Coordinates of C-alpha atoms in Angstrom, one line a residue:
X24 CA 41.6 -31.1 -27.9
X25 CA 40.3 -28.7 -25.5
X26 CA 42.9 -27.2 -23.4
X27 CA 43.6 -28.0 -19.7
X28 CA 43.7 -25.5 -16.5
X29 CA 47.7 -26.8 -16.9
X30 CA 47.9 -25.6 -20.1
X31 CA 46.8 -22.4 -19.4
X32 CA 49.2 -22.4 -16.2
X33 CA 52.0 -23.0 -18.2
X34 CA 51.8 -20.9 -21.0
X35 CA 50.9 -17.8 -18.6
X36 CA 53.8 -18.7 -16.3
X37 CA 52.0 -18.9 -13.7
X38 CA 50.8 -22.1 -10.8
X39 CA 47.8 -23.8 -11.2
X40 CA 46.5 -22.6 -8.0
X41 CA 46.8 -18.8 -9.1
X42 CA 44.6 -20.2 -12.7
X43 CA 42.0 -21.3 -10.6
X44 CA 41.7 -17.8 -8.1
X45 CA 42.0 -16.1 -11.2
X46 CA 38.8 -17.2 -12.0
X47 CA 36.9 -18.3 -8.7
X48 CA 38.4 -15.6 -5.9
X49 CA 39.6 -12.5 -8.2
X50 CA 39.9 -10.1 -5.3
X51 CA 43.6 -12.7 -4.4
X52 CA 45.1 -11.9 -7.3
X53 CA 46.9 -9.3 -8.6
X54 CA 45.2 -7.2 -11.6
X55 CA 47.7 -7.8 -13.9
X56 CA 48.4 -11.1 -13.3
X57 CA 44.5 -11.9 -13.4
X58 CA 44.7 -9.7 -16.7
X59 CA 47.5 -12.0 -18.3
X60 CA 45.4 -15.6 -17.5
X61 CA 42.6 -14.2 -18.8
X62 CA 44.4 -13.5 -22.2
X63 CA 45.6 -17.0 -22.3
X64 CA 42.7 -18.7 -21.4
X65 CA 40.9 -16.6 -24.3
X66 CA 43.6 -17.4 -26.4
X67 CA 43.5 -21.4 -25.3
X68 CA 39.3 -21.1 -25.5
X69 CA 39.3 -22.6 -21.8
X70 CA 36.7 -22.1 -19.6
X71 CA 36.9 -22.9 -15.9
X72 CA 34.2 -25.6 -14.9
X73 CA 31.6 -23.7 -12.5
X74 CA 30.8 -26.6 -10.6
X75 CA 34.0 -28.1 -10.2
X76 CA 34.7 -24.2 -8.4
X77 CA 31.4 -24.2 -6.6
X78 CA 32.5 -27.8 -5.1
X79 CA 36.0 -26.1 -3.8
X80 CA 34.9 -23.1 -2.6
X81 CA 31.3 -24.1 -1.4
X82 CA 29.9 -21.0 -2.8
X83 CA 28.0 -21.1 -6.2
X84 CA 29.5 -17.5 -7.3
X85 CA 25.8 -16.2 -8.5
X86 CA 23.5 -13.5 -6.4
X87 CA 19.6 -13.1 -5.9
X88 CA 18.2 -9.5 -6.9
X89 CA 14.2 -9.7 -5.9
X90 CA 12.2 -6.6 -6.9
X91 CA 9.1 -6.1 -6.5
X92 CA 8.3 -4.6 -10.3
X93 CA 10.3 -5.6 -12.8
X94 CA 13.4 -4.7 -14.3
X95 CA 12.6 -2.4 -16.9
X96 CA 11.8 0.0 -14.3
X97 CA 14.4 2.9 -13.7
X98 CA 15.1 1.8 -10.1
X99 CA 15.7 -1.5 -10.6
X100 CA 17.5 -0.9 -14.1
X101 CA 20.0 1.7 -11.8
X102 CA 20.3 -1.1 -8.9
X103 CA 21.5 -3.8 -11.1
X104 CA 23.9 -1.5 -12.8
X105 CA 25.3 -0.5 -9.3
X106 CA 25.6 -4.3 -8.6
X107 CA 27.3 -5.4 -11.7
X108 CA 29.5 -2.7 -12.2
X109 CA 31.3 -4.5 -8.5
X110 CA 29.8 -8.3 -8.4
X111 CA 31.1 -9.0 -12.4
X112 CA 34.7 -8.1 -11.6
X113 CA 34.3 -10.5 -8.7
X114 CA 33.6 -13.1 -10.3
X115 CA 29.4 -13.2 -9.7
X116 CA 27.0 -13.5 -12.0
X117 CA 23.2 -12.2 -10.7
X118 CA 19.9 -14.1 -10.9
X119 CA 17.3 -11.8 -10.9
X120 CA 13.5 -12.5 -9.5
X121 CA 10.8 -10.4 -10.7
X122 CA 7.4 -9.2 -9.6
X123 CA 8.2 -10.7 -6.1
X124 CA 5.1 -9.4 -5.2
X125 CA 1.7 -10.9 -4.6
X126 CA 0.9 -13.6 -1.7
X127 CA 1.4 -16.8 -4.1
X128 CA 4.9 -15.1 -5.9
X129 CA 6.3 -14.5 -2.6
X130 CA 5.4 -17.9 -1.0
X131 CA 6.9 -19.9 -3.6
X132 CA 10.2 -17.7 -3.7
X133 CA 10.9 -17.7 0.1
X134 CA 9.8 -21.1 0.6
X135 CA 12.0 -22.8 -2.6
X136 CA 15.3 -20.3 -2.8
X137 CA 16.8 -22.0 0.9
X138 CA 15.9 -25.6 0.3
X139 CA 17.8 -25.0 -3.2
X140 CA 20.8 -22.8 -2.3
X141 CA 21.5 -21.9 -5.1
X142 CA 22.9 -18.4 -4.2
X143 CA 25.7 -16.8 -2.4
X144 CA 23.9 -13.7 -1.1
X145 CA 20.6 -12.2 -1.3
X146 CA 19.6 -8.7 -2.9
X147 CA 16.2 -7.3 -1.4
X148 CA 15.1 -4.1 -3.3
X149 CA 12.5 -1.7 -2.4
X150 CA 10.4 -4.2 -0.3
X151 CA 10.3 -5.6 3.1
X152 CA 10.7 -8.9 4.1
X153 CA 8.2 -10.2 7.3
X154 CA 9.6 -12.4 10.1
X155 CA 8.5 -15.5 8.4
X156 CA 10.4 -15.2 5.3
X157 CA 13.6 -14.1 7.4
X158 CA 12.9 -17.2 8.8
X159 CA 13.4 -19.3 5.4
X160 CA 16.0 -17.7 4.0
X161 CA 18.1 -17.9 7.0
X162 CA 17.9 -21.6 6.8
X163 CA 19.8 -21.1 3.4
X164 CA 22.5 -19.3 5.8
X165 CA 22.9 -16.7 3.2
X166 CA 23.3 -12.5 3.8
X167 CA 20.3 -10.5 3.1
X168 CA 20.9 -6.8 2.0
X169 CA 18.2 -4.1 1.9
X170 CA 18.4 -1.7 -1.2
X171 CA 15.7 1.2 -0.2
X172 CA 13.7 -1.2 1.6
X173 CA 11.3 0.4 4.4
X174 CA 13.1 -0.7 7.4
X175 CA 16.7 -2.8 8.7
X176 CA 14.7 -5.7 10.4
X177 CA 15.7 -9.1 9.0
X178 CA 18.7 -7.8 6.6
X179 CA 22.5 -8.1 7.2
X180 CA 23.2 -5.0 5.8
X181 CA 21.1 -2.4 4.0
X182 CA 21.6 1.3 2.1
X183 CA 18.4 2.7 1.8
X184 CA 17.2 6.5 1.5
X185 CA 14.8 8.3 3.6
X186 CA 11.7 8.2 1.4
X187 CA 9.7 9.9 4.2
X188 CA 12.4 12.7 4.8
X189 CA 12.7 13.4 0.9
X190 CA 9.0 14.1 0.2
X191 CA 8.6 16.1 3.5
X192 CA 11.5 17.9 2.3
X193 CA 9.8 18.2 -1.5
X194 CA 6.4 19.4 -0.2
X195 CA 8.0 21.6 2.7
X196 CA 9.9 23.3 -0.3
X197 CA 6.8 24.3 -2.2
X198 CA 4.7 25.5 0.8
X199 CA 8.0 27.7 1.5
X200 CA 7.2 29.5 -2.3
X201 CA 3.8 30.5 -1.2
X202 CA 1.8 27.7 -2.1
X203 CA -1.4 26.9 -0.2
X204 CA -3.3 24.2 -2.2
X205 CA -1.5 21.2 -2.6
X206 CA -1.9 17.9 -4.0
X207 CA 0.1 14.3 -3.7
X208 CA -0.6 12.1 -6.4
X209 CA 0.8 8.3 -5.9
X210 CA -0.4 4.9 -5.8
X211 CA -2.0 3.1 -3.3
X212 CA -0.2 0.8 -1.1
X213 CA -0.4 -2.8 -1.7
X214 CA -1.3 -5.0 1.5
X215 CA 1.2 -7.7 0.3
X216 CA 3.8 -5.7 0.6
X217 CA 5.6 -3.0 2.6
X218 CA 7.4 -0.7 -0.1
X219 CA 9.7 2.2 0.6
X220 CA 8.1 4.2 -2.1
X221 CA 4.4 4.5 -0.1
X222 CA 6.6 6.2 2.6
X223 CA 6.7 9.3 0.4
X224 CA 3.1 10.0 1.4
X225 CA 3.5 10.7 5.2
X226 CA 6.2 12.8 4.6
X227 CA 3.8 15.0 2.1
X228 CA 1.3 14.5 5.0
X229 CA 3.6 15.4 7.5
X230 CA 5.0 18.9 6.2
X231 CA 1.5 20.0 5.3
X232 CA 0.4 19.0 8.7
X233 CA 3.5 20.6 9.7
X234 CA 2.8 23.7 8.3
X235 CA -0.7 24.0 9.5
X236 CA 0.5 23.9 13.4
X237 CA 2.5 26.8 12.4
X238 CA -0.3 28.5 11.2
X239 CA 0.0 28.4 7.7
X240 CA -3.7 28.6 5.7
X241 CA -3.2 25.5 3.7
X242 CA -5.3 22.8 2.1
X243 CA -4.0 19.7 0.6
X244 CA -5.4 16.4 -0.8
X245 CA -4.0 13.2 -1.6
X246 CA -4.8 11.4 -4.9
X247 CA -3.9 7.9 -4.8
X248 CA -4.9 5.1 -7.2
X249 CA -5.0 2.1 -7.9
X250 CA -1.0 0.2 -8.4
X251 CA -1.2 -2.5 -10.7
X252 CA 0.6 -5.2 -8.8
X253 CA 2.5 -6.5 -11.9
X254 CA 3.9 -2.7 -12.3
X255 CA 4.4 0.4 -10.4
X256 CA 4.9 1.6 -13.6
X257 CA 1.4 1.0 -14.8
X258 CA 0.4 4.3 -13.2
X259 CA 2.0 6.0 -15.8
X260 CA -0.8 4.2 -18.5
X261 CA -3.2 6.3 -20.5
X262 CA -6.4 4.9 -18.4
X263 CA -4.6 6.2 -15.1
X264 CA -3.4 9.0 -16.0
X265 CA -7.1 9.7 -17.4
X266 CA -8.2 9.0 -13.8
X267 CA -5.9 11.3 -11.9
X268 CA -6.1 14.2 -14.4
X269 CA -10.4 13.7 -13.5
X270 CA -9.8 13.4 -9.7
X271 CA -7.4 17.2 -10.7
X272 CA -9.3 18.8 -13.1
X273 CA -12.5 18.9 -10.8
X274 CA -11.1 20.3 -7.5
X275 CA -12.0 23.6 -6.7
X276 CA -9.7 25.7 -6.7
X277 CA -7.3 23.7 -9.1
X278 CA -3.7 23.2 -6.7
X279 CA -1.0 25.5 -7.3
X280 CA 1.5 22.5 -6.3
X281 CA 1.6 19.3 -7.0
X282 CA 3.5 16.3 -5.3
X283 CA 4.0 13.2 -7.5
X284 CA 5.6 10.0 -5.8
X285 CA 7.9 9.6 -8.6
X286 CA 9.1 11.3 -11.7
X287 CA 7.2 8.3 -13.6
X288 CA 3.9 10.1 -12.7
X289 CA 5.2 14.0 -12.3
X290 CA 6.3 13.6 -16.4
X291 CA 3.2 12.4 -18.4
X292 CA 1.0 14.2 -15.6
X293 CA 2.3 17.8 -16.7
X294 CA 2.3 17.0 -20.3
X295 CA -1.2 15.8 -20.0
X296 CA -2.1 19.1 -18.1
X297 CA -0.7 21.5 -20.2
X298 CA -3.5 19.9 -22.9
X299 CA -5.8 21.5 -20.8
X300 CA -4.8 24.4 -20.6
X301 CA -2.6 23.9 -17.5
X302 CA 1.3 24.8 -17.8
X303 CA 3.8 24.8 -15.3
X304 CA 5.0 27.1 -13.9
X305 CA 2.7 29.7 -14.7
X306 CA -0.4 28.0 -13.1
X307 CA 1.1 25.7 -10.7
X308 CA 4.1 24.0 -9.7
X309 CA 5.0 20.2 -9.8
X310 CA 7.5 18.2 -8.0
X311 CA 8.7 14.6 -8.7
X312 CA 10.8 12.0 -7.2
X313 CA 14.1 9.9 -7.9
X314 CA 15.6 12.5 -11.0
X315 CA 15.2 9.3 -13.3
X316 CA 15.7 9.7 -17.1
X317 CA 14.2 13.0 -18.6
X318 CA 13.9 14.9 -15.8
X319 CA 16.7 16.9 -16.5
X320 CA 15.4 17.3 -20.1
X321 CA 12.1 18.4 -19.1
X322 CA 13.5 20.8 -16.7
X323 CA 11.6 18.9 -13.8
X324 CA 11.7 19.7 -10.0
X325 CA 12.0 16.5 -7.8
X326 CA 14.2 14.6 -5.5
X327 CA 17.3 12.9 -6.3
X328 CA 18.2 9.8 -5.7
X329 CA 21.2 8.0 -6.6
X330 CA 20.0 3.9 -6.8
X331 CA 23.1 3.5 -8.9
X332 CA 25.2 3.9 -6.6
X333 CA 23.3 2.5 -3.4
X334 CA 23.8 -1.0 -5.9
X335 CA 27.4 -0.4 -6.1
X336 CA 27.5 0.1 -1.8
X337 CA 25.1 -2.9 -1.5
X338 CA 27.6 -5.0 -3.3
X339 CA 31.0 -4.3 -1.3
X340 CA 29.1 -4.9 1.4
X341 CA 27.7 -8.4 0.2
X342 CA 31.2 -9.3 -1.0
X343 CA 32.6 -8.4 2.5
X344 CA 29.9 -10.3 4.5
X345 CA 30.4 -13.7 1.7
X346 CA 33.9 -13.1 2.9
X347 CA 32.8 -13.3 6.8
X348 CA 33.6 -10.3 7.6
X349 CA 31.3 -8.5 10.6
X350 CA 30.6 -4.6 8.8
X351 CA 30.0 -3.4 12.5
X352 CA 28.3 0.2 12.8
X353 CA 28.8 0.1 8.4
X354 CA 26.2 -2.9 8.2
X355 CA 23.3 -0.2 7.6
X356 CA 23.8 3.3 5.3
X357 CA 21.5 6.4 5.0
X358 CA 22.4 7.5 1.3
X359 CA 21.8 11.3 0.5
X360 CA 18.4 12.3 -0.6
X361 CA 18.6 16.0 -2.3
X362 CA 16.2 18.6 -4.1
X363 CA 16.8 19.6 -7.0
X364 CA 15.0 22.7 -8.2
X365 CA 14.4 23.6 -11.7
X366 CA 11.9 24.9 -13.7
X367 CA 8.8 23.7 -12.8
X368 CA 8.5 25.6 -9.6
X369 CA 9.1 29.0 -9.8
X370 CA 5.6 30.2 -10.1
X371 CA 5.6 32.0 -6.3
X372 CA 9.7 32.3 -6.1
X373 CA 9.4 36.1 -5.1
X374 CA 7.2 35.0 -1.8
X375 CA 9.1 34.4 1.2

């Protein structure tokens, strides 16, 4: 006979009420008591009906995470991490929506998701969302929160960095070493959507700009290809990297710097170059972006970012706006964005 929410109230010693918040509203009750339910129920093999909760409470206890790759990538792999680590305790489980992305994916996920309301709050990473498709999911009467999206407009709450400021800061750091023939490497923005990441461009554009009205001698070009809208990651394929190593290997003089949007380029770029004859730091330097897995192994320059824990921040916020609570001047963070030099650009460290 399968056990009752009773049974587990009275074998824990505890009121049927605190069972229930025990399961459905957590943050109530007490970490030991919530510990000592939880043993009985596992004991008992009783499981709290969802729906029953959901009915009570009117909220349905599961979150929306839309990306705009897909999860494998180091971002969003980070992102969910940070939300899990504060959403499971709470009681949340997190529905994730991938590749949210090209005209058609995005008009069926804005336009289904509020008639459904299926979810308690609304993760938005890395992308925009346009005034239309505030529209929709307000009708859904849900909080939106930005994780690194371009801009605040639409979204409850947000914690983003400053994609703009960090390559500005990564591209003003190598013309500061002496270096007066740079290149960017990234991929082309996509018209159907506004990313953070393409901000990384105007700040390359910007410090070497800069730097010219200052008088500096500098050249710089900007090597963008094509993004496979299924994967920001695809840039990293054999056949792309072939492309941008072409588009390199035939300027004249070959840069002595190199800017990549993200570490996910900087990495197979350098290993391809040193097959040509190319090693850094000796004949140029190379900076990345987001200090994802292996850069600290490979010793690579770039920017840090922490998506981690912008997840974790995106959560409490969530939690405290499901609560209806107003977050005030908090709604909307600016998370650190640092470099972090190593030793892929040291090449011209005695110049001023």
């Amino acid at each position: 006979m399968q056990a009752t929410i009773q049974d587990v109230a009275a074998k824990a010693g505890v009121s049927i009420s605190t069972v229930s918040r025990a399961f459905t509203r957590p943050e109530m009750v007490s970490e030991r008591t919530r510990a000592k339910v939880m043993r009985v129920a596992d004991e008992l093999d009783f499981n709290i009906s969802r729906s029953a909760a959901t009915l009570k409470s009117g909220r349905t206890n599961r979150v929306a995470m839309l990306m705009n790759d897909d999860i494998t990538s180091w971002f969003n792999a980070s992102v969910l991490a940070g939300l899990e680590s504060v959403l499971h305790p709470a009681g949340y489980d997190i529905a994730l929506f991938q590749n949210i992305d090209t005209a058609r994916n995005r008009q069926h996920f804005f336009s289904t998701l509020p008639i459904r309301r299926n979810v308690d709050a609304i993760f938005v990473a890395s992308f925009a969302v346009d005034p239309h498709e505030v529209e929709q999911l307000g009708r859904a009467q849900v909080p939106i929160i930005g994780i690194n999206s371009p801009d605040v407009d639409g979204f409850d709450a947000s914690v983003s960095i400053d994609d703009e400021q960090g390559m500005f800061m990564a591209a003003q750091h190598l013309i500061k070493l002496g270096h007066r023939h740079l290149a960017y490497v990234g991929a082309e923005a996509v018209l159907t959507l506004h990313a953070s990441i393409d901000q990384r461009e105007q700040g390359f554009r910007r410090a070497c700009e800069s730097a010219r009205s200052e008088g500096v001698e500098l050249d710089w070009q900007v090597i963008g290809v094509p993004r496979d809208v299924s994967a920001l990651a695809a840039i990293s394929s054999p056949q792309t990297m072939s492309m941008i190593l072409a588009r390199l290997l035939e300027l004249d003089p070959f840069p002595d710097a190199i800017c990549c949007q993200a570490d996910m380029i900087a990495i197979p770029l350098m290993l391809r170059l040193e097959r040509y004859g190319k090693r850094t730091p000796r004949d140029y330097s190379i900076i990345g972006f987001d200090d994802s897995t292996y850069a600290d192994v490979l010793g690579l320059t770039t920017i840090r970012q922490n998506p981690q824990s912008m997840g974790a921040a995106a959560a409490h916020k969530a939690l405290r706006l499901i609560a209806g609570e107003s977050l005030g001047d908090d709604a909307h963070e600016t998370a650190p964005a640092s470099l972090v030099p190593r030793n892929t650009d040291d090449t011209y460290d005695t110049h001023a």
